[in-house]
Amino acid sequence: MTKKTVKDVEVRGKRVLVRVDFNVPLKDGKVTDDTRLRAALPTIEYLCQQGAKVILVSHLGRPKGAPDESLRLDPVAQRLEELLGRPVRKLDSCVGPEVEEAVAALNPGDVLLLENIRFHPGETKNDPELAQGLAKLCDIYVNDAFGTAHRAHASTVGVAKLRPAVAGFLMAKEIEALSRLLTSPARPFVALIGGAKISDKIGVLRSLLTRVDSLLIGGGMANTFLAAQGYNLGRSLLEPDQLEQARSIMEEARERGVNLVLPRDLVVAANKEAGAEHRVVPVNEVPEGWMALDVGPATVEEFCRILAGARTIFWNGPLGYFEQPPYDAGTVAVARALPATAETIVGGGDTVAAVTRAGVADRITHISTGGGASLEFLEGKELPGIAVLEDK
Ligand code: ADP
Ligand code: MG
């Protein structure tokens, strides 16, 4: 890890602004999934124990640069207080004289939560004035929100440029796990890529091609690869404008000696509705007008066999329309077959949901909290929110 973390700076008595990712689901004024709050606890608890004055800032949802009553962070403060076992004072704004007063009144070990930073139009524009306002509140800046590190916003980059800036524990864990994939993966290194579209993931597919031993492709994006091979996919999700891209990826895999594996059978259905007629067919027998919604059992078996021999696995993208059983079967079967002997890294909002639903989340070496951020990281791009942190 080349970036400084909270352990590399003296925080005692200092005002420490921590960018967290508290973008959690809410219902009826309550947090319905507190995974992201729990993930931030190690950094917050450490800072409190070290006697820092802790100021937390996060976004929640997409409020369009103006206050939105349904996206206030009060329910988050309430749940965080329970998890931390310490009072969490919540403010109704992020910058300005009242906030500065509240910060001035903090004692070492106190925790303050600012309002949803995206209520300010300046956040996503990385407005210097908003960044200044945040910088006024703190002596040290900590970024523990990996999921937003690929965006240059006022609370991820602007303020970080104005103060000594370091990584929190969660951020450090993400950087370490993903860096290992780029620099020194134990081999064989197998990537499993699914999800809806190739176009979302071209960058990462190209990058993985230069690093992996096997590339297994499922989900909607596999349809485009199969179509590029000349198969008729009926009414399946397909990207006609990506056929050339798919061909060129297959060509590059051949040149590099990467074992690129596409589905050999598919679960096809007459339509996407629950209870629609469905059956398993080889890829060359998709009935006219039907659609592929999952990989078939022969494909699952082949994927599992290759995964069983892997020492490093990266997985992004469900292998089918997993929100609608029985089309979760391929995804769930592969999730359950992930070998305990490999280092397994899973990223992507839907993929993490699928792995959790399969009940195997605790067997995964690292579950990345960032969807877009983890893909950009694996493309080899420098993420602005990480670049701005101080080197060791
Ligand atoms: P992640 O959020 O993990 O990065 P994506 O958003 O790329 O994953 O892809 C997940 C979406 O892809 C899900 O909504 C899933 O239903 C859809 N999907 C996967 N395979 C298919 C398919 N064969 N047909 C239609 N949708 C699919
Ligand atoms: Mg998704």
Coordinates of C-alpha atoms and ligand atoms in Angstrom, one line a residue:
M1 CA 0.0 0.0 0.0
T2 CA 1.7 3.2 -1.2
K3 CA -0.8 5.6 0.2
K4 CA -0.8 7.0 3.8
T5 CA -3.6 5.8 6.0
V6 CA -5.0 7.2 9.3
K7 CA -2.3 5.3 11.1
D8 CA 0.4 7.4 9.4
V9 CA -0.8 10.7 10.8
E10 CA -1.1 12.2 14.3
V11 CA -4.9 12.7 14.8
R12 CA -5.0 13.3 18.6
G13 CA -7.0 16.5 19.3
K14 CA -7.3 17.2 15.6
R15 CA -10.5 17.9 13.6
V16 CA -10.7 15.0 11.1
L17 CA -13.1 15.2 8.2
V18 CA -13.9 11.6 7.0
R19 CA -15.6 11.1 3.6
V20 CA -17.7 8.0 4.1
D21 CA -20.1 6.1 1.9
F22 CA -23.4 6.1 3.8
N23 CA -25.4 5.8 0.6
V24 CA -27.7 3.2 2.2
P25 CA -31.3 2.2 1.4
L26 CA -34.0 3.8 3.6
K27 CA -37.6 2.9 4.1
D28 CA -40.1 4.7 6.4
G29 CA -37.3 6.8 8.0
K30 CA -35.1 3.7 8.8
V31 CA -31.9 2.3 7.3
T32 CA -32.9 -1.1 5.8
D33 CA -29.3 -2.3 5.1
D34 CA -26.5 -1.0 7.3
T35 CA -23.7 -2.9 5.7
R36 CA -22.0 0.3 4.6
L37 CA -22.3 1.8 8.0
R38 CA -20.7 -1.2 9.6
A39 CA -17.9 -1.1 6.9
A40 CA -16.9 2.4 8.1
L41 CA -16.9 1.6 11.8
P42 CA -13.2 0.5 12.0
T43 CA -12.0 3.9 10.8
I44 CA -14.5 5.9 13.0
E45 CA -13.8 3.8 16.1
Y46 CA -10.0 4.1 15.6
L47 CA -10.2 7.9 15.3
C48 CA -12.4 8.2 18.4
Q49 CA -10.1 6.1 20.4
Q50 CA -7.1 8.2 19.2
G51 CA -8.9 11.3 20.5
A52 CA -9.7 12.9 17.2
K53 CA -12.7 15.1 16.7
V54 CA -14.6 13.2 14.0
I55 CA -16.7 14.9 11.3
L56 CA -18.4 12.6 8.8
V57 CA -19.6 13.6 5.3
S58 CA -21.5 11.4 2.8
H59 CA -23.9 11.6 -0.1
L60 CA -27.2 9.7 -0.2
G61 CA -29.1 9.1 -3.4
R62 CA -29.3 11.6 -6.1
P63 CA -30.9 14.8 -4.7
K64 CA -30.0 17.0 -7.7
G65 CA -28.1 19.7 -5.9
A66 CA -30.9 20.8 -3.6
P67 CA -32.3 19.7 -0.2
D68 CA -34.7 16.7 -0.5
E69 CA -36.5 15.8 2.7
S70 CA -36.5 12.1 1.9
L71 CA -32.7 12.1 1.6
R72 CA -31.7 13.7 4.8
L73 CA -29.1 11.7 6.8
D74 CA -31.0 11.7 10.2
P75 CA -31.9 7.9 9.9
V76 CA -28.3 7.2 9.2
A77 CA -27.1 9.2 12.3
Q78 CA -29.6 7.2 14.4
R79 CA -28.4 3.8 13.2
L80 CA -24.8 4.8 13.4
E81 CA -25.3 5.9 17.0
E82 CA -26.6 2.4 17.8
L83 CA -23.7 0.7 16.0
L84 CA -21.0 2.9 17.5
G85 CA -22.5 3.0 21.0
R86 CA -21.6 6.8 21.1
P87 CA -23.7 9.8 20.4
V88 CA -23.7 11.1 16.8
R89 CA -24.7 14.7 16.4
K90 CA -26.3 15.3 13.0
L91 CA -26.4 18.8 11.4
D92 CA -28.8 20.0 8.8
S93 CA -26.1 21.5 6.6
C94 CA -22.5 20.8 5.5
V95 CA -20.7 24.2 5.5
G96 CA -21.2 27.7 7.0
P97 CA -21.0 29.5 10.3
E98 CA -23.4 27.1 12.2
V99 CA -21.4 24.1 11.1
E100 CA -18.2 25.8 12.1
E101 CA -19.6 26.5 15.5
A102 CA -20.7 22.9 16.0
V103 CA -17.2 21.8 15.0
A104 CA -15.6 24.3 17.4
A105 CA -17.6 22.8 20.3
L106 CA -16.4 19.2 19.6
N107 CA -14.3 17.4 22.2
P108 CA -11.8 14.6 21.4
G109 CA -13.7 11.4 20.6
D110 CA -16.9 13.2 19.6
V111 CA -18.7 12.3 16.3
L112 CA -20.5 14.8 14.1
L113 CA -22.4 13.9 10.9
L114 CA -22.9 16.6 8.2
E115 CA -26.0 16.7 6.0
N116 CA -26.2 14.9 2.6
I117 CA -23.4 16.6 0.6
R118 CA -25.2 16.3 -2.6
F119 CA -27.8 18.9 -1.4
H120 CA -25.1 21.3 -2.6
P121 CA -24.9 21.7 -6.4
G122 CA -21.1 22.3 -5.9
E123 CA -20.4 18.8 -4.8
T124 CA -20.5 17.0 -8.1
K125 CA -19.0 20.0 -9.9
N126 CA -16.1 20.0 -7.5
D127 CA -16.8 23.6 -6.7
P128 CA -13.8 25.3 -5.0
E129 CA -16.0 27.3 -2.7
L130 CA -17.6 24.2 -1.3
A131 CA -14.3 22.5 -1.0
Q132 CA -13.0 25.6 0.9
G133 CA -16.0 25.4 3.2
L134 CA -15.3 21.8 4.0
A135 CA -11.6 22.5 4.5
K136 CA -12.4 25.1 7.1
L137 CA -13.9 22.4 9.2
C138 CA -10.9 20.2 9.5
D139 CA -7.1 19.8 10.0
I140 CA -6.9 16.4 8.4
Y141 CA -9.0 14.8 5.6
V142 CA -9.6 11.0 5.4
N143 CA -11.3 9.2 2.5
D144 CA -13.0 6.0 3.4
A145 CA -15.5 6.0 0.5
F146 CA -13.9 3.8 -2.2
G147 CA -17.2 3.7 -4.1
T148 CA -16.9 7.4 -5.0
A149 CA -13.2 7.5 -5.6
H150 CA -13.6 7.5 -9.4
R151 CA -15.5 10.8 -9.2
A152 CA -13.7 14.1 -8.7
H153 CA -16.2 15.8 -6.4
A154 CA -15.7 18.5 -3.8
S155 CA -15.8 16.0 -0.9
T156 CA -13.6 13.5 -2.6
V157 CA -11.0 15.6 -4.4
G158 CA -11.5 19.3 -3.8
V159 CA -11.2 19.3 0.0
A160 CA -8.5 16.6 -0.2
K161 CA -6.2 19.0 -2.1
L162 CA -6.5 21.6 0.7
R163 CA -5.5 19.5 3.7
P164 CA -3.2 16.5 4.5
A165 CA -5.3 13.7 3.0
V166 CA -5.0 10.0 3.9
A167 CA -6.9 6.8 3.4
G168 CA -9.3 5.2 5.9
F169 CA -9.1 1.5 6.7
L170 CA -11.9 0.5 4.3
M171 CA -10.3 2.5 1.4
A172 CA -6.9 0.9 2.2
K173 CA -8.4 -2.6 2.2
E174 CA -10.0 -2.0 -1.2
I175 CA -6.8 -0.6 -2.7
E176 CA -4.8 -3.5 -1.4
A177 CA -7.1 -6.2 -2.6
L178 CA -7.6 -4.7 -6.1
S179 CA -3.9 -3.8 -6.4
R180 CA -2.9 -7.5 -5.8
L181 CA -5.1 -8.4 -8.9
L182 CA -3.1 -6.0 -11.0
T183 CA 0.4 -6.7 -9.7
S184 CA 0.8 -10.2 -8.3
P185 CA -2.2 -12.5 -8.6
A186 CA -1.6 -16.1 -7.7
R187 CA -2.1 -18.2 -10.8
P188 CA -4.2 -19.5 -12.4
F189 CA -6.1 -16.2 -12.4
V190 CA -9.7 -16.6 -13.6
A191 CA -12.1 -13.7 -14.3
L192 CA -15.8 -14.3 -14.4
I193 CA -17.6 -11.5 -16.1
G194 CA -21.4 -11.2 -16.6
G195 CA -24.0 -8.6 -16.3
A196 CA -26.2 -6.9 -18.9
K197 CA -23.9 -5.2 -21.4
I198 CA -20.5 -5.4 -23.0
S199 CA -20.5 -1.7 -23.5
D200 CA -20.5 -1.1 -19.7
K201 CA -17.4 -3.3 -19.3
I202 CA -15.2 -3.0 -22.4
G203 CA -12.4 -1.3 -20.5
V204 CA -12.2 -3.9 -17.8
L205 CA -12.6 -6.8 -20.3
R206 CA -9.6 -5.4 -22.3
S207 CA -7.5 -4.9 -19.1
L208 CA -8.3 -8.4 -17.8
L209 CA -7.3 -10.0 -21.1
T210 CA -3.8 -8.8 -20.5
R211 CA -3.7 -10.3 -17.0
V212 CA -5.9 -13.5 -16.6
D213 CA -5.4 -17.1 -17.6
S214 CA -9.1 -17.7 -18.2
L215 CA -11.9 -15.3 -18.9
L216 CA -15.4 -16.8 -18.4
I217 CA -18.3 -14.8 -19.9
G218 CA -21.9 -15.2 -18.9
G219 CA -25.0 -13.0 -18.5
G220 CA -26.5 -10.8 -21.1
M221 CA -23.1 -9.8 -22.5
A222 CA -22.4 -13.4 -23.5
N223 CA -25.3 -13.1 -25.9
T224 CA -23.4 -10.5 -27.9
F225 CA -20.3 -12.8 -28.0
L226 CA -22.4 -15.7 -29.2
A227 CA -24.1 -13.6 -31.8
A228 CA -20.7 -12.5 -33.0
Q229 CA -19.9 -16.2 -33.5
G230 CA -23.0 -16.5 -35.7
Y231 CA -25.6 -18.0 -33.4
N232 CA -29.2 -16.8 -33.5
L233 CA -30.2 -15.5 -30.0
G234 CA -33.8 -14.8 -30.7
R235 CA -35.1 -11.9 -28.6
S236 CA -32.3 -12.1 -26.1
L237 CA -30.7 -9.0 -24.7
L238 CA -28.1 -8.1 -27.4
E239 CA -25.9 -5.2 -28.4
P240 CA -25.8 -5.2 -32.2
D241 CA -23.3 -2.2 -32.1
Q242 CA -20.9 -4.3 -30.0
L243 CA -20.5 -7.3 -32.3
E244 CA -17.3 -6.0 -33.8
Q245 CA -16.0 -5.3 -30.3
A246 CA -16.8 -8.8 -29.2
R247 CA -15.0 -10.3 -32.2
S248 CA -12.0 -8.2 -31.5
I249 CA -11.9 -9.3 -27.8
M250 CA -12.1 -13.0 -28.9
E251 CA -9.3 -12.4 -31.4
E252 CA -7.1 -10.8 -28.8
A253 CA -7.8 -13.6 -26.3
R254 CA -6.6 -16.1 -29.0
E255 CA -3.5 -14.1 -29.7
R256 CA -2.7 -13.8 -26.0
G257 CA -3.4 -17.5 -25.2
V258 CA -6.2 -16.6 -22.8
N259 CA -8.8 -19.3 -22.4
L260 CA -12.0 -17.3 -23.2
V261 CA -15.0 -19.4 -22.3
L262 CA -18.6 -18.7 -23.5
P263 CA -21.8 -20.4 -22.5
R264 CA -22.4 -23.7 -24.3
D265 CA -26.1 -24.0 -23.1
L266 CA -28.7 -21.4 -22.0
V267 CA -31.9 -21.2 -20.1
V268 CA -34.3 -19.7 -22.6
A269 CA -37.8 -18.4 -21.9
A270 CA -40.7 -17.2 -24.0
N271 CA -40.7 -13.9 -22.1
K272 CA -39.2 -12.2 -19.0
E273 CA -42.4 -12.6 -16.9
A274 CA -42.5 -14.8 -13.8
G275 CA -43.8 -18.2 -14.5
A276 CA -43.1 -18.0 -18.3
E277 CA -42.4 -21.2 -20.1
H278 CA -38.7 -21.9 -20.1
R279 CA -36.2 -24.6 -20.9
V280 CA -32.5 -25.5 -21.4
V281 CA -31.1 -25.5 -24.9
P282 CA -27.6 -25.6 -26.5
V283 CA -26.5 -22.2 -27.8
N284 CA -27.3 -23.2 -31.4
E285 CA -31.0 -24.0 -30.6
V286 CA -32.5 -20.8 -29.2
P287 CA -36.1 -20.9 -30.4
E288 CA -37.2 -18.0 -32.7
G289 CA -38.6 -15.2 -30.5
W290 CA -37.4 -16.7 -27.2
M291 CA -34.8 -15.1 -24.9
A292 CA -31.7 -16.4 -23.0
L293 CA -32.1 -15.5 -19.3
D294 CA -29.5 -17.7 -17.7
V295 CA -26.5 -19.9 -18.4
G296 CA -27.4 -23.6 -18.6
P297 CA -26.2 -26.5 -16.4
A298 CA -23.5 -27.7 -18.8
T299 CA -22.0 -24.1 -18.7
V300 CA -22.2 -24.0 -14.9
E301 CA -20.4 -27.3 -14.8
E302 CA -17.6 -26.0 -17.1
F303 CA -17.3 -22.7 -15.3
C304 CA -17.1 -24.5 -11.9
R305 CA -14.5 -26.9 -13.2
I306 CA -12.2 -24.0 -14.3
L307 CA -12.9 -22.0 -11.1
A308 CA -12.0 -25.0 -9.0
G309 CA -8.5 -24.9 -10.3
A310 CA -8.0 -21.2 -9.9
R311 CA -5.9 -19.5 -7.2
T312 CA -7.2 -16.0 -7.9
I313 CA -10.8 -15.2 -9.0
F314 CA -12.3 -11.9 -9.9
W315 CA -16.1 -11.9 -10.4
N316 CA -18.2 -9.0 -11.7
G317 CA -21.7 -9.4 -13.2
P318 CA -24.5 -11.9 -12.6
L319 CA -24.7 -14.8 -15.1
G320 CA -28.4 -14.3 -15.8
Y321 CA -31.5 -12.3 -15.0
F322 CA -31.0 -13.3 -11.3
E323 CA -33.7 -11.0 -9.9
Q324 CA -36.3 -13.4 -11.3
P325 CA -36.0 -17.0 -10.1
P326 CA -35.4 -19.6 -11.6
Y327 CA -33.0 -17.5 -13.7
D328 CA -30.8 -17.0 -10.6
A329 CA -29.8 -20.7 -10.7
G330 CA -26.6 -20.3 -12.7
T331 CA -25.4 -17.4 -10.7
V332 CA -26.2 -19.0 -7.4
A333 CA -24.6 -22.4 -8.4
V334 CA -21.4 -20.7 -9.4
A335 CA -21.4 -18.5 -6.2
R336 CA -21.7 -21.6 -4.1
A337 CA -18.9 -23.4 -6.0
L338 CA -16.3 -20.7 -5.5
P339 CA -13.3 -22.5 -4.0
A340 CA -12.1 -21.7 -0.5
T341 CA -8.6 -22.3 -1.7
A342 CA -8.6 -19.3 -4.0
E343 CA -8.4 -15.6 -3.3
T344 CA -11.9 -14.4 -4.4
I345 CA -12.7 -10.8 -5.2
V346 CA -16.3 -9.9 -6.0
G347 CA -17.4 -6.4 -7.2
G348 CA -20.5 -4.8 -8.5
G349 CA -23.8 -3.9 -6.8
D350 CA -25.9 -6.7 -8.4
T351 CA -23.1 -9.3 -8.1
V352 CA -22.6 -8.6 -4.4
A353 CA -26.4 -8.8 -3.9
A354 CA -26.4 -12.2 -5.8
V355 CA -23.5 -13.6 -3.8
T356 CA -25.2 -12.4 -0.5
R357 CA -28.5 -14.0 -1.6
A358 CA -26.6 -17.3 -2.4
G359 CA -25.4 -17.2 1.3
V360 CA -21.7 -17.3 0.5
A361 CA -20.7 -13.7 1.2
D362 CA -18.7 -14.7 4.2
R363 CA -16.6 -17.1 2.1
I364 CA -15.4 -14.4 -0.3
T365 CA -11.9 -13.0 0.4
H366 CA -12.9 -9.4 -0.5
I367 CA -16.2 -7.9 -1.4
S368 CA -15.6 -4.6 -3.1
T369 CA -17.9 -1.8 -2.0
G370 CA -17.4 0.0 -5.3
G371 CA -19.0 -1.0 -8.5
G372 CA -17.8 1.6 -11.1
A373 CA -14.8 2.4 -8.9
S374 CA -13.5 -1.2 -8.8
L375 CA -13.9 -1.6 -12.5
E376 CA -12.1 1.6 -13.3
F377 CA -9.4 0.6 -10.9
L378 CA -9.0 -2.8 -12.6
E379 CA -8.8 -1.0 -16.0
G380 CA -5.6 0.4 -14.6
K381 CA -7.0 3.9 -14.4
E382 CA -5.8 6.2 -11.6
L383 CA -8.9 7.2 -9.6
P384 CA -8.9 10.9 -8.7
G385 CA -10.1 10.2 -5.1
I386 CA -7.1 7.9 -4.6
A387 CA -4.5 9.9 -6.5
V388 CA -5.1 12.9 -4.3
L389 CA -4.2 11.0 -1.1
E390 CA -0.6 11.4 0.2
D391 CA 2.0 8.8 -0.7
K392 CA 3.8 7.1 2.1
Ligands
ADP1 P1 -23.1 -5.3 -11.4 O1 -24.1 -4.4 -10.7 O2 -22.8 -6.5 -10.5 O3 -21.9 -4.6 -11.9 P2 -24.5 -5.3 -13.9 O4 -25.3 -4.1 -13.4 O5 -23.5 -5.2 -14.9 O6 -23.8 -6.1 -12.6 O7 -25.5 -6.4 -14.4 C1 -26.6 -6.9 -13.7 C2 -27.8 -6.9 -14.5 O8 -27.7 -7.7 -15.6 C3 -29.0 -7.5 -13.7 O9 -30.0 -6.6 -13.6 C4 -29.3 -8.8 -14.5 O10 -30.7 -9.1 -14.5 C5 -28.9 -8.4 -15.8 N1 -28.7 -9.6 -16.7 C6 -27.7 -10.5 -16.6 N2 -27.9 -11.5 -17.5 C7 -29.0 -11.2 -18.2 C8 -29.7 -11.8 -19.3 N3 -29.3 -12.9 -19.9 N4 -30.8 -11.2 -19.8 C9 -31.2 -10.0 -19.2 N5 -30.6 -9.4 -18.2 C10 -29.5 -10.0 -17.7
MG2 MG -25.6 -3.1 -11.6

